[in-house]
PDB file of C-alpha atoms in Angstrom:
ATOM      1  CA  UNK A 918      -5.837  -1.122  -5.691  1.00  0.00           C
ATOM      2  CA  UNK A 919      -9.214  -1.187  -3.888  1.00  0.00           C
ATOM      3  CA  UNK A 920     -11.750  -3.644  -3.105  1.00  0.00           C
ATOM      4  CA  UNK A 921     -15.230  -3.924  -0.721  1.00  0.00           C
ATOM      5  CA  UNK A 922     -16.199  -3.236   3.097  1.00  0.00           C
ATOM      6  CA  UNK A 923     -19.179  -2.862   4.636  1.00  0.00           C
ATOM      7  CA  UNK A 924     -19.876  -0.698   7.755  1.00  0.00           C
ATOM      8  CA  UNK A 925     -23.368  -0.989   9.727  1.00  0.00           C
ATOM      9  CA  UNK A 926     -26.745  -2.233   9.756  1.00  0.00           C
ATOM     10  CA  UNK A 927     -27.991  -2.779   7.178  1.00  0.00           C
ATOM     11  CA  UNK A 928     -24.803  -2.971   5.704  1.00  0.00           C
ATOM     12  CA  UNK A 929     -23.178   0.278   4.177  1.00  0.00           C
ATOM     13  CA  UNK A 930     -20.856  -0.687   0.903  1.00  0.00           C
ATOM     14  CA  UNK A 931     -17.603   0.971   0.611  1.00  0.00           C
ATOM     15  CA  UNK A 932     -14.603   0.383  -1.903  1.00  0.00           C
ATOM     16  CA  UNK A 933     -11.394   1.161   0.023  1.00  0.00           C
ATOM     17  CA  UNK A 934      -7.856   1.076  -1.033  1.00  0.00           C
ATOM     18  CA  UNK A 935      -5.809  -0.706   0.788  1.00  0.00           C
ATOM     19  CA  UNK A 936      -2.601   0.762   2.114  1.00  0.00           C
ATOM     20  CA  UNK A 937      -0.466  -1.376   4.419  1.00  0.00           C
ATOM     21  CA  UNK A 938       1.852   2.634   5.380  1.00  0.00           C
ATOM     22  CA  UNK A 939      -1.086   3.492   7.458  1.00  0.00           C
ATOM     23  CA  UNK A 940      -2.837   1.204  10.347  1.00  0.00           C
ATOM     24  CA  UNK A 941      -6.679   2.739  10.204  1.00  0.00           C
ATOM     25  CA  UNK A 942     -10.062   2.451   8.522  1.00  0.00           C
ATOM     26  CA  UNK A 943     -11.513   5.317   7.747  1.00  0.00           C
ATOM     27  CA  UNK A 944     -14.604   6.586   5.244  1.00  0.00           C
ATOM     28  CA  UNK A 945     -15.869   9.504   4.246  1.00  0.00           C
ATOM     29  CA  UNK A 946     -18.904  11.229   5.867  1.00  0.00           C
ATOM     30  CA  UNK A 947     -19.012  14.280   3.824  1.00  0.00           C
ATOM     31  CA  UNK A 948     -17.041  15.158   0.533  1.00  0.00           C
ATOM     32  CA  UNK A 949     -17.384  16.289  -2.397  1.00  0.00           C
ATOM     33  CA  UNK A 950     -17.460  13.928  -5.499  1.00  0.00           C
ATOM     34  CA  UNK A 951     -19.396  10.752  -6.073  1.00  0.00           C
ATOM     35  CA  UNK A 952     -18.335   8.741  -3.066  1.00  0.00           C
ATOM     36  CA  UNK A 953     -20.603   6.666  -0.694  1.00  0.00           C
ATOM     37  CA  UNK A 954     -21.129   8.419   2.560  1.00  0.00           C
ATOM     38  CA  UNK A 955     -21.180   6.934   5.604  1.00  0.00           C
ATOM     39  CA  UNK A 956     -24.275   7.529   7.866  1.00  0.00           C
ATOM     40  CA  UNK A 957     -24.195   6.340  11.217  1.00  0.00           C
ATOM     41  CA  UNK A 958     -27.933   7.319  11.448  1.00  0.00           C
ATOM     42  CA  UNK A 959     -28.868   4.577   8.883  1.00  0.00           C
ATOM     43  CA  UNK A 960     -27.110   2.093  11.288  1.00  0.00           C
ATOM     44  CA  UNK A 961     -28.828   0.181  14.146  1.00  0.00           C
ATOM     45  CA  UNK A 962     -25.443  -0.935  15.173  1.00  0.00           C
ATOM     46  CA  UNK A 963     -23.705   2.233  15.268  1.00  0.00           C
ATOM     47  CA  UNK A 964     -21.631   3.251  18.302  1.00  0.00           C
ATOM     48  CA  UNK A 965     -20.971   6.756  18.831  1.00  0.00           C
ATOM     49  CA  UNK A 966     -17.131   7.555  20.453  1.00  0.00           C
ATOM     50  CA  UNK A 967     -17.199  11.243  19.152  1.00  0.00           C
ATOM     51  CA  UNK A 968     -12.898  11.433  19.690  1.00  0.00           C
ATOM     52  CA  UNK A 969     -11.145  13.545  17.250  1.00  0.00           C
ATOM     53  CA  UNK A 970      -9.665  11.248  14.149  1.00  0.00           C
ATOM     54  CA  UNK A 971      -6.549  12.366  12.696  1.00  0.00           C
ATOM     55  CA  UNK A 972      -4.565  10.293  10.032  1.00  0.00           C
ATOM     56  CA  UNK A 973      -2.607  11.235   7.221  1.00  0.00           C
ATOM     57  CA  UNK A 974      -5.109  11.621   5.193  1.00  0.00           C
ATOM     58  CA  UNK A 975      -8.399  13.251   6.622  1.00  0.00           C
ATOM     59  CA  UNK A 976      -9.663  14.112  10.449  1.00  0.00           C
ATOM     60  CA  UNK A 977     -12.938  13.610  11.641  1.00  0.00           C
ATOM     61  CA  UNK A 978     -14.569  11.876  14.645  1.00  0.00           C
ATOM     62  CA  UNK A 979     -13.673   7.796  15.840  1.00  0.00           C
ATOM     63  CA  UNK A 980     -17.185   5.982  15.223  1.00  0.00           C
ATOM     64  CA  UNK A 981     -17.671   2.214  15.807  1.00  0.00           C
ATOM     65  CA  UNK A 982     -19.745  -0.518  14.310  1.00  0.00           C
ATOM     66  CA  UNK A 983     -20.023  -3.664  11.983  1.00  0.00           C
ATOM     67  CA  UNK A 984     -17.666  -4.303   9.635  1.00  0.00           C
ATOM     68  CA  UNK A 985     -17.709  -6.576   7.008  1.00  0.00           C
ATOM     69  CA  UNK A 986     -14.759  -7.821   4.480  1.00  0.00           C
ATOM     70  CA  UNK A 987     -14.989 -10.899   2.668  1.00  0.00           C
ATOM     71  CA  UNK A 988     -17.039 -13.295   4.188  1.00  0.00           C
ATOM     72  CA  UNK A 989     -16.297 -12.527   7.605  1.00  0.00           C
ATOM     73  CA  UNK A 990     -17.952 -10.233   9.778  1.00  0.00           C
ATOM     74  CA  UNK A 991     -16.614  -7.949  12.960  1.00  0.00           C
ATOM     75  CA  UNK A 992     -18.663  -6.295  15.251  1.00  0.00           C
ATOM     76  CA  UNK A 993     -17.784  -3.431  17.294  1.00  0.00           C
ATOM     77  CA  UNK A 994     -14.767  -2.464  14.713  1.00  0.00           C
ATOM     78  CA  UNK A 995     -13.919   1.370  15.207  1.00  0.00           C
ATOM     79  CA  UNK A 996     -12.781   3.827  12.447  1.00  0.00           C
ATOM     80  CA  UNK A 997     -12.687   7.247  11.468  1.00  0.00           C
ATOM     81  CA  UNK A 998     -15.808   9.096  10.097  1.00  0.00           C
ATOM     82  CA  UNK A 999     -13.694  11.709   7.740  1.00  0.00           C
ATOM     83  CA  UNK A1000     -15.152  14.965   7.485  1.00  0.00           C
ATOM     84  CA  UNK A1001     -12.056  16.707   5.806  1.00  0.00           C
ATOM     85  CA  UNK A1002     -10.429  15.357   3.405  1.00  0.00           C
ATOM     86  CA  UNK A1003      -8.842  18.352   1.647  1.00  0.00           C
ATOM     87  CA  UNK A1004      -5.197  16.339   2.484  1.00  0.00           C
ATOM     88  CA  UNK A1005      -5.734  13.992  -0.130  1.00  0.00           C
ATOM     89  CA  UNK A1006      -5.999  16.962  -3.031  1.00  0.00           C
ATOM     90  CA  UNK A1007      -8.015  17.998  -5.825  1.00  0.00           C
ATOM     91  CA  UNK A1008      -7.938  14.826  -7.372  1.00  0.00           C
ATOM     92  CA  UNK A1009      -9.443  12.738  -4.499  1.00  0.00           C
ATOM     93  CA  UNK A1010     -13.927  13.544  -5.279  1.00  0.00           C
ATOM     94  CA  UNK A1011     -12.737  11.681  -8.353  1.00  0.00           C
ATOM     95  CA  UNK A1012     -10.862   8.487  -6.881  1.00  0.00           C
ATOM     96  CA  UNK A1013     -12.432   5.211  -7.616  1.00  0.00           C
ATOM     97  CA  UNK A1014     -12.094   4.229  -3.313  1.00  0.00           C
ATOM     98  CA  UNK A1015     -14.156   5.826  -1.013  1.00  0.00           C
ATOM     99  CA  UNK A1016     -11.899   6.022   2.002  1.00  0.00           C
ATOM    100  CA  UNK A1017      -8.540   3.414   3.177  1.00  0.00           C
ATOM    101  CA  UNK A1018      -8.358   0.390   4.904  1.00  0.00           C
ATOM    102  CA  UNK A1019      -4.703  -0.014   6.862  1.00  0.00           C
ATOM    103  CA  UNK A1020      -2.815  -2.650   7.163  1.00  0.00           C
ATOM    104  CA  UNK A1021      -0.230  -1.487   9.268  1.00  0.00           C
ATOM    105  CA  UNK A1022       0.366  -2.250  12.806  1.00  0.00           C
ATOM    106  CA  UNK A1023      -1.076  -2.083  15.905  1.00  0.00           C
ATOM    107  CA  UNK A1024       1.031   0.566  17.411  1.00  0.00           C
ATOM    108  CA  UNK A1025       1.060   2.987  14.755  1.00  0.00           C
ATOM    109  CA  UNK A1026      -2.846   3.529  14.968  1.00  0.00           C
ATOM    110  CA  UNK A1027      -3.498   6.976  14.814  1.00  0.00           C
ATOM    111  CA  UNK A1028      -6.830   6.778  16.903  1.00  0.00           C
ATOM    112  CA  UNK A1029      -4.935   4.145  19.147  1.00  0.00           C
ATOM    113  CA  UNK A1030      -7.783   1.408  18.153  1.00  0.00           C
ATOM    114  CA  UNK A1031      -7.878  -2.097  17.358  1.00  0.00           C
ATOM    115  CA  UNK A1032      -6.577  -3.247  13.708  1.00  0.00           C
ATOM    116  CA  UNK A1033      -9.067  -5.135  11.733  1.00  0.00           C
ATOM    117  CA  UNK A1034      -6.175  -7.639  10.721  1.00  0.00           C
ATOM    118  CA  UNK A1035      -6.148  -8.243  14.729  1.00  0.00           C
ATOM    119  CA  UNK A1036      -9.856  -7.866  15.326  1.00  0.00           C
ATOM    120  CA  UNK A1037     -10.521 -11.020  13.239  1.00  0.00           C
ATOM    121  CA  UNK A1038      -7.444 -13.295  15.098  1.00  0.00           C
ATOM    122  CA  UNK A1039      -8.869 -11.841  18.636  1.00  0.00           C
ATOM    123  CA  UNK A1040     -12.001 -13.440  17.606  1.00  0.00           C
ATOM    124  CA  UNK A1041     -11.575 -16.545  16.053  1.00  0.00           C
ATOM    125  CA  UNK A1042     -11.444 -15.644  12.654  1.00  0.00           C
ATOM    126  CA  UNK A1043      -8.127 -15.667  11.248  1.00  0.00           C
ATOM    127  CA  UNK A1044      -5.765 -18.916  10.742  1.00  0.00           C
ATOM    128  CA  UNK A1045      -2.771 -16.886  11.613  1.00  0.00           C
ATOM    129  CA  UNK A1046      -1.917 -12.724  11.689  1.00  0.00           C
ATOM    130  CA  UNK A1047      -0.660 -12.405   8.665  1.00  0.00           C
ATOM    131  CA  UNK A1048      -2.227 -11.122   5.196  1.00  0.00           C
ATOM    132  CA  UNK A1049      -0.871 -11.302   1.635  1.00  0.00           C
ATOM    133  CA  UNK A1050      -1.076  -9.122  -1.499  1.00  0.00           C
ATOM    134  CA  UNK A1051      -1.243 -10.100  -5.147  1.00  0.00           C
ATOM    135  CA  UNK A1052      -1.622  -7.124  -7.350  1.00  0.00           C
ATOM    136  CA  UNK A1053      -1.034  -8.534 -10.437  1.00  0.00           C
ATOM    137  CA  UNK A1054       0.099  -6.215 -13.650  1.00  0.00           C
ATOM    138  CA  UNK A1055      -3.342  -4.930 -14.855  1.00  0.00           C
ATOM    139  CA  UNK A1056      -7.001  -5.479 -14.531  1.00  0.00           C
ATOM    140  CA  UNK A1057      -8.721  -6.713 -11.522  1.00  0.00           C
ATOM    141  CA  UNK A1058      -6.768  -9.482 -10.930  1.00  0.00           C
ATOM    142  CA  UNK A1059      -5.192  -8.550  -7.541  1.00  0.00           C
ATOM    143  CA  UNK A1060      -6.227 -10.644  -4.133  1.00  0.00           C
ATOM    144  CA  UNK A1061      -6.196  -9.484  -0.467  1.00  0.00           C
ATOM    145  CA  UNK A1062      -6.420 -12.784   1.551  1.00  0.00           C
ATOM    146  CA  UNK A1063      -6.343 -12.374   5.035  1.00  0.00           C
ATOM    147  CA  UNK A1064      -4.921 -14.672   7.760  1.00  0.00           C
ATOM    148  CA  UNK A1065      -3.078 -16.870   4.857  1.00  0.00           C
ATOM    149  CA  UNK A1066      -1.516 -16.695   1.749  1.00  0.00           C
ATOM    150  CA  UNK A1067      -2.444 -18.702  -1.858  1.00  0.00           C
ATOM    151  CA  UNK A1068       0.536 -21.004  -3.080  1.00  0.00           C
ATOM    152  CA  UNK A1069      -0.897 -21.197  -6.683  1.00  0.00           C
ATOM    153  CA  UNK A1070      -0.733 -17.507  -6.801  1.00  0.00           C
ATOM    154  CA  UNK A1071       3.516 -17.779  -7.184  1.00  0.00           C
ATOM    155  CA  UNK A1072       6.393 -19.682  -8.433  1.00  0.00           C
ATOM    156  CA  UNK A1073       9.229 -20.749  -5.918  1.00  0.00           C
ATOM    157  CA  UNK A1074       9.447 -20.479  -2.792  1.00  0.00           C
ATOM    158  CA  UNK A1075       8.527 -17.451  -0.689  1.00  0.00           C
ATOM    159  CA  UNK A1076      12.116 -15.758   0.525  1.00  0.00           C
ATOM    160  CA  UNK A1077      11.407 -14.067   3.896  1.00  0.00           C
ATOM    161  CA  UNK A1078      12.856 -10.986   4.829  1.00  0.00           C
ATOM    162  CA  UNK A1079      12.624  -9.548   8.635  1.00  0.00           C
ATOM    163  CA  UNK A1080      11.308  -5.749   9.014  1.00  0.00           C
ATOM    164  CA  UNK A1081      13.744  -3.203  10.335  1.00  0.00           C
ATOM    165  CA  UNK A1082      11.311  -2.352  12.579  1.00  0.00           C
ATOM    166  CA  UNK A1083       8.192  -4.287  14.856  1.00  0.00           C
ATOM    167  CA  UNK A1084       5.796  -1.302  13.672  1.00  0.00           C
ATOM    168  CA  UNK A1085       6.675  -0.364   9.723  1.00  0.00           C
ATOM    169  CA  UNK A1086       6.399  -2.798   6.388  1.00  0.00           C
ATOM    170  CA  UNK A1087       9.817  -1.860   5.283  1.00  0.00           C
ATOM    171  CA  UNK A1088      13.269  -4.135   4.961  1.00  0.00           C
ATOM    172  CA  UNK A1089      16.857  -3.310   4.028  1.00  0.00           C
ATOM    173  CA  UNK A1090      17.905  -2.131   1.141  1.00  0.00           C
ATOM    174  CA  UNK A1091      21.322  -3.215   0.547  1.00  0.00           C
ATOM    175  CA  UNK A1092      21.962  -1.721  -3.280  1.00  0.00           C
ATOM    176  CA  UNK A1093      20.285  -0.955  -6.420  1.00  0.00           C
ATOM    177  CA  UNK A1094      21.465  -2.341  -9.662  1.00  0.00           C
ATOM    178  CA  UNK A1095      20.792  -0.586 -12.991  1.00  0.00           C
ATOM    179  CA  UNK A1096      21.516  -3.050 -15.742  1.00  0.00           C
ATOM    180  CA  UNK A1097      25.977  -3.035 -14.873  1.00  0.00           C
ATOM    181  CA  UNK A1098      25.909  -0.426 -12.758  1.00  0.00           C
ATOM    182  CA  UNK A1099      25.500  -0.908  -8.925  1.00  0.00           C
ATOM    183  CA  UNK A1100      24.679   1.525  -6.473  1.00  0.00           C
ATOM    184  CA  UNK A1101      25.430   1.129  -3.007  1.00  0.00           C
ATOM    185  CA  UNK A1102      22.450   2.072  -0.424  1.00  0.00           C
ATOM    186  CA  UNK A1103      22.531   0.391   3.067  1.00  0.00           C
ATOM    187  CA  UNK A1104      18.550   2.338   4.125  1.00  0.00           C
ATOM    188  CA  UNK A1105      15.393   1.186   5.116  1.00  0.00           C
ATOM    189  CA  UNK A1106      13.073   0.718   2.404  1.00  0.00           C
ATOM    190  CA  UNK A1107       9.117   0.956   2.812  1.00  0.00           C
ATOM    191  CA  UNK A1108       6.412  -1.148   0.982  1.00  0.00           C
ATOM    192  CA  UNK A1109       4.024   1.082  -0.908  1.00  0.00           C
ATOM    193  CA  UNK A1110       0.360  -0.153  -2.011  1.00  0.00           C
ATOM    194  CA  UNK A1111      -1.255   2.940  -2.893  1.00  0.00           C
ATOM    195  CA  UNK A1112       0.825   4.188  -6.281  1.00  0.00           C
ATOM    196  CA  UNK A1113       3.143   2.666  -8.786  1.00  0.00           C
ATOM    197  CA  UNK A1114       5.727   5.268  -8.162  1.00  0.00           C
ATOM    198  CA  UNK A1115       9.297   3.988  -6.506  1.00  0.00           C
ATOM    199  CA  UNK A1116      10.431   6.931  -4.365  1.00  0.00           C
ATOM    200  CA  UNK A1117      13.960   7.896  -3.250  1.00  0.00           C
ATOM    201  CA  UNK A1118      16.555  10.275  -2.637  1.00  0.00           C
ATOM    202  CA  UNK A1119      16.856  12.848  -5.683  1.00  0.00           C
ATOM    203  CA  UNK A1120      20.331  11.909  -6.268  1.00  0.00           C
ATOM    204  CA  UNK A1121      19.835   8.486  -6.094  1.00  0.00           C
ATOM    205  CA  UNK A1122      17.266   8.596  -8.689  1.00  0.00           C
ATOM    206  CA  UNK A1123      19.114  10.752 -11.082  1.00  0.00           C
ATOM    207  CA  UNK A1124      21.874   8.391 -11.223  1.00  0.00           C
ATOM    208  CA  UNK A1125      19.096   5.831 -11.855  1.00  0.00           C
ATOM    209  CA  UNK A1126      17.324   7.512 -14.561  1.00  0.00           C
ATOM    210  CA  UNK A1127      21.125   8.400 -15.983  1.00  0.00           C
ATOM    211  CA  UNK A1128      21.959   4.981 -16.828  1.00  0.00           C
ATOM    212  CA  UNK A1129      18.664   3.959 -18.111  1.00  0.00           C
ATOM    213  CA  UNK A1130      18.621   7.123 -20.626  1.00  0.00           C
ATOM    214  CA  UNK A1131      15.795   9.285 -19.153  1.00  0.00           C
ATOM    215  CA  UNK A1132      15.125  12.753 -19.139  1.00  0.00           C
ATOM    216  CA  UNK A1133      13.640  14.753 -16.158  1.00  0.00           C
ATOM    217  CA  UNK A1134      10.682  16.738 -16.968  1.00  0.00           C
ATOM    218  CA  UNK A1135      11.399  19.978 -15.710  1.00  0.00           C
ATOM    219  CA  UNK A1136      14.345  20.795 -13.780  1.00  0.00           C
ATOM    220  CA  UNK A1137      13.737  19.847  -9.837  1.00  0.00           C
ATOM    221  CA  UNK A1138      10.377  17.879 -10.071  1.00  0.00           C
ATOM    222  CA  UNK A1139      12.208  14.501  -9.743  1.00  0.00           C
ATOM    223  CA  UNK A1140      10.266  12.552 -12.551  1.00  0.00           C
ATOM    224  CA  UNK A1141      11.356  11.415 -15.837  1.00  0.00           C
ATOM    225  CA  UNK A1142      10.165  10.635 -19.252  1.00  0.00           C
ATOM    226  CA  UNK A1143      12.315   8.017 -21.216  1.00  0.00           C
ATOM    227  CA  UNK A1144      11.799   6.712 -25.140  1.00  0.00           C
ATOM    228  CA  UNK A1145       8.923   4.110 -25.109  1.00  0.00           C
ATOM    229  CA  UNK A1146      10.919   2.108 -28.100  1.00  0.00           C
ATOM    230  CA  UNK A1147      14.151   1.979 -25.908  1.00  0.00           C
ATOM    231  CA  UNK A1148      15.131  -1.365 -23.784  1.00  0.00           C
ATOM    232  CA  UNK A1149      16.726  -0.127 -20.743  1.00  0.00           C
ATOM    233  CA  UNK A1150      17.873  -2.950 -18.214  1.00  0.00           C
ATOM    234  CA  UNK A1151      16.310  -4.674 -15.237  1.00  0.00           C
ATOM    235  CA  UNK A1152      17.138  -3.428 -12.250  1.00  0.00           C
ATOM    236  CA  UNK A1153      17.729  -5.119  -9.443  1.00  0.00           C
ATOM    237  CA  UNK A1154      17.133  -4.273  -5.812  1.00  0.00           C
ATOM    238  CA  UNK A1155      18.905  -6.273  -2.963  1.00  0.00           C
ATOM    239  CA  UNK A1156      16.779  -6.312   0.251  1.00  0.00           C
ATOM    240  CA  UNK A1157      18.654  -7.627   3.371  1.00  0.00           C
ATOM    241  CA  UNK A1158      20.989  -9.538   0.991  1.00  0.00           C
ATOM    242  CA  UNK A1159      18.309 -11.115  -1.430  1.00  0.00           C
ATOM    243  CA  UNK A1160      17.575  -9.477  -4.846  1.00  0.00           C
ATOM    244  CA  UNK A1161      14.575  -8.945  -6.528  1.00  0.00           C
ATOM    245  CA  UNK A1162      14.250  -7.327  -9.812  1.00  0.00           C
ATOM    246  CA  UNK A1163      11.918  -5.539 -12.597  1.00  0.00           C
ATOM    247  CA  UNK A1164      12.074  -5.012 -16.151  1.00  0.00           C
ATOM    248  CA  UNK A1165      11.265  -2.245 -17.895  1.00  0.00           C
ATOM    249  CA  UNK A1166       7.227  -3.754 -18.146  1.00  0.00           C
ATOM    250  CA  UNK A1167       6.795  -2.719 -14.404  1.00  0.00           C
ATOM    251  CA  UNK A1168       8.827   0.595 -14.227  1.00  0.00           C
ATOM    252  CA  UNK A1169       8.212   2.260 -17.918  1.00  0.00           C
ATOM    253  CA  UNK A1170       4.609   3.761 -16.703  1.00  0.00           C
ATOM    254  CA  UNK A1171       2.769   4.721 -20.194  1.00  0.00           C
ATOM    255  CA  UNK A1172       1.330   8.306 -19.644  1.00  0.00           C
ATOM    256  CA  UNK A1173      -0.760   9.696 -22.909  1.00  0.00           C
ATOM    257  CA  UNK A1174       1.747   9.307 -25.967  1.00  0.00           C
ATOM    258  CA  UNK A1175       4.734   9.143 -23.588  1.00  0.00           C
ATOM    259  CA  UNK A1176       6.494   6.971 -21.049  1.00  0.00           C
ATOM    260  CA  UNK A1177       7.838   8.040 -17.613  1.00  0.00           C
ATOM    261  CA  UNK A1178      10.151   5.951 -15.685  1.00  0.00           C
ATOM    262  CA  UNK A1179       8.288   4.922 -12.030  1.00  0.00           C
ATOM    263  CA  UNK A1180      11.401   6.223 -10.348  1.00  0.00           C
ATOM    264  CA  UNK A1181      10.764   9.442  -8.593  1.00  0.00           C
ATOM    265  CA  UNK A1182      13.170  11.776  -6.807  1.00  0.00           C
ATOM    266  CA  UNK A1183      12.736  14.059  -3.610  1.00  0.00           C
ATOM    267  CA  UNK A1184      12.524  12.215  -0.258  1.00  0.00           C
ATOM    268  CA  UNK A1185      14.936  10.795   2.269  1.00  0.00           C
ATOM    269  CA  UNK A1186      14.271   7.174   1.811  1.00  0.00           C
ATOM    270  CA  UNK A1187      12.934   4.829  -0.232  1.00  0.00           C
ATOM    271  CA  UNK A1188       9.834   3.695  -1.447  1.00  0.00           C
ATOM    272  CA  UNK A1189       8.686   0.575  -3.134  1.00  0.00           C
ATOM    273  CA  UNK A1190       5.267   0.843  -4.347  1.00  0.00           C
ATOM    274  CA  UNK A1191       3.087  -0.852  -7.103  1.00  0.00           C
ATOM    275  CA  UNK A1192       5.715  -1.076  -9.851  1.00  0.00           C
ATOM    276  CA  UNK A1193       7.380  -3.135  -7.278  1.00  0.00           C
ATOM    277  CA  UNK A1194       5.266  -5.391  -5.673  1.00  0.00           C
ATOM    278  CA  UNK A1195       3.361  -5.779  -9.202  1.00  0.00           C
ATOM    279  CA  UNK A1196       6.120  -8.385  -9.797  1.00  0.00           C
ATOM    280  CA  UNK A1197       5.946 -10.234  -6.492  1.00  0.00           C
ATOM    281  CA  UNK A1198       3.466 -12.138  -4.224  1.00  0.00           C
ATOM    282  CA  UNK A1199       3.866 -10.671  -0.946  1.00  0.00           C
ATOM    283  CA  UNK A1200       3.007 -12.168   2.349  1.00  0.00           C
ATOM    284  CA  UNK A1201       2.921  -9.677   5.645  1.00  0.00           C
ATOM    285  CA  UNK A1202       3.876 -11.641   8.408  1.00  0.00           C
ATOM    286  CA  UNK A1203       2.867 -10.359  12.074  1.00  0.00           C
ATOM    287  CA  UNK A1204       2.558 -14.446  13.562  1.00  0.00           C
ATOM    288  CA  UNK A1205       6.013 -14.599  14.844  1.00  0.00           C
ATOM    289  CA  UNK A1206       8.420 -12.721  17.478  1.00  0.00           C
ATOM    290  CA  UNK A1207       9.797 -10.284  14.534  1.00  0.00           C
ATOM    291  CA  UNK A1208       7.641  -9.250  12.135  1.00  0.00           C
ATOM    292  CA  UNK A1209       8.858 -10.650   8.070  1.00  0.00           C
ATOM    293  CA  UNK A1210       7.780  -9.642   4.274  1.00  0.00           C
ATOM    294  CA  UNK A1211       7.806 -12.817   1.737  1.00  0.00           C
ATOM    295  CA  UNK A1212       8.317 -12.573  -1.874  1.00  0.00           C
ATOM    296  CA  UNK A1213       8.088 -14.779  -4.567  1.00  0.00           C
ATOM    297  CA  UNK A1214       7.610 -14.076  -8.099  1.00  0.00           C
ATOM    298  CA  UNK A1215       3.939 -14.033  -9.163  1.00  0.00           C
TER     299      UNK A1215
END
């Protein structure tokens, strides 16, 4: 899920994902693969830091200068100039975003600048710090709205759920239930924008993909195919004592002439990403003294 920025002057048009697990702009400045590069030499507004950049993703130097989302412009907005991206695999020269646009917080920068999201409210330009997601199930259909969230975009009421921590997007999760079957969790789980898959502990997952019917692919890999003509349950997630669940239209992921569950196995905690939040309208809500997630069906 991707949409525009612009960097410099004249302006310098990017598509960036947006990933709300990482707090920092960043684009590439030489890669392979048919991205826009960024050239700071084409920009009378550039502003040259030259401090290393290191982020999950790619290293390179910090560089500052316009930045332009929406309607809105910010001047002086600094972000990584990636000149390695080899973290982000083979398959990134052929990604339809150029670089990533964080949504995270403030404290989890990982060039200790500045977030865009707070750029804008320091000057003027936001109702409120807050942003909110609609991803919508296919197509382009998904928003980013910053500073304020769009009512006709959900049913219901928005249920808000406080963070488990000031400086992460995740919440609670209390259990997972499969159809019958519930499975007690009590962990932290962390919002996901830049995959379908739903990541958690290997166990965990087997026991999910048990009850549904799926198979795992190879022994290990912690993914699963399952019968495209079956009808496996919802399943339901309870975060900090609300639940919130998905049918098998969000987590049966079509791949080729198969289907694989969105449930993958092999980390510690767990993940909600895109198979999720497809479901939901989300609102990220930094305006208050604890930082909240709201959901409502979309």
């Amino acid at each position: 899920h991707y949409g525009a920025i612009s960097l410099g002057t004249p302006p310098q048009t990017f598509n960036v994902a947006f990933d709300v697990m990482t707090s920092d702009v960043w684009v590439p400045a030489q890669t392979p693969g048919a991205h826009h590069l960024y050239n700071h030499s084409a920009s009378s507004t550039y502003q040259a830091n030259g401090s290393y950049f290191n982020s999950p993703y790619v290293t390179g130097i910090l560089s500052g200068d316009v930045l332009g989302i929406g309607d809105v412009e910010m001047p002086s907005q600094f972000f990584g100039e990636a000149s390695d991206t080899s973290r982000l695999g083979p398959g990134y020269p052929y990604a339809p975003y150029d670089g990533i646009f964080g949504l995270g917080f403030d404290a989890a920068s990982q060039a200790g600048v500045e977030t865009p999201l707070h750029h804008l409210l320091c000057l003027g330009l936001l109702e409120s710090k807050m942003f909110s997601l609609y991803i919508g199930r296919s197509g382009n259909l998904g928003e980013l709205l910053l500073g304020s969230y769009d009512a006709s975009r959900f049913k219901g009421e928005l249920v808000y759920i406080n963070t488990v921590s000031p400086n992460v997007w995740a919440v609670r999760l209390d259990e997972v239930q499969v159809g019958e079957t519930t499975m007690s969790v009590d962990s932290a789980a962390t919002f996901f924008t830049m995959g379908a898959y739903i990541f958690g502990p290997s166990e965990a997952i087997s026991s999910v993909a048990k009850t549904l019917g799926a198979k795992e692919e190879a022994p290990g890999v912690g993914m699963y195919s399952i019968d495209c003509e079956s009808s496996p349950p919802e399943i339901t997630f309870v975060l900090n004592g609300h639940a919130f669940s998905i049918s098998k239209e969000e987590y049966m992921l079509r791949v080729g002439e198969k289907c694989m569950l969105a449930f993958v196995g092999g980390i510690p905690s767990w993940v909600l990403g895109t198979a999720f939040l497809g479901k939901y309208y989300a609102v990220f809500d930094m305006s208050g003294n604890a930082p909240r997630i709201g959901l409502a069906l979309a």
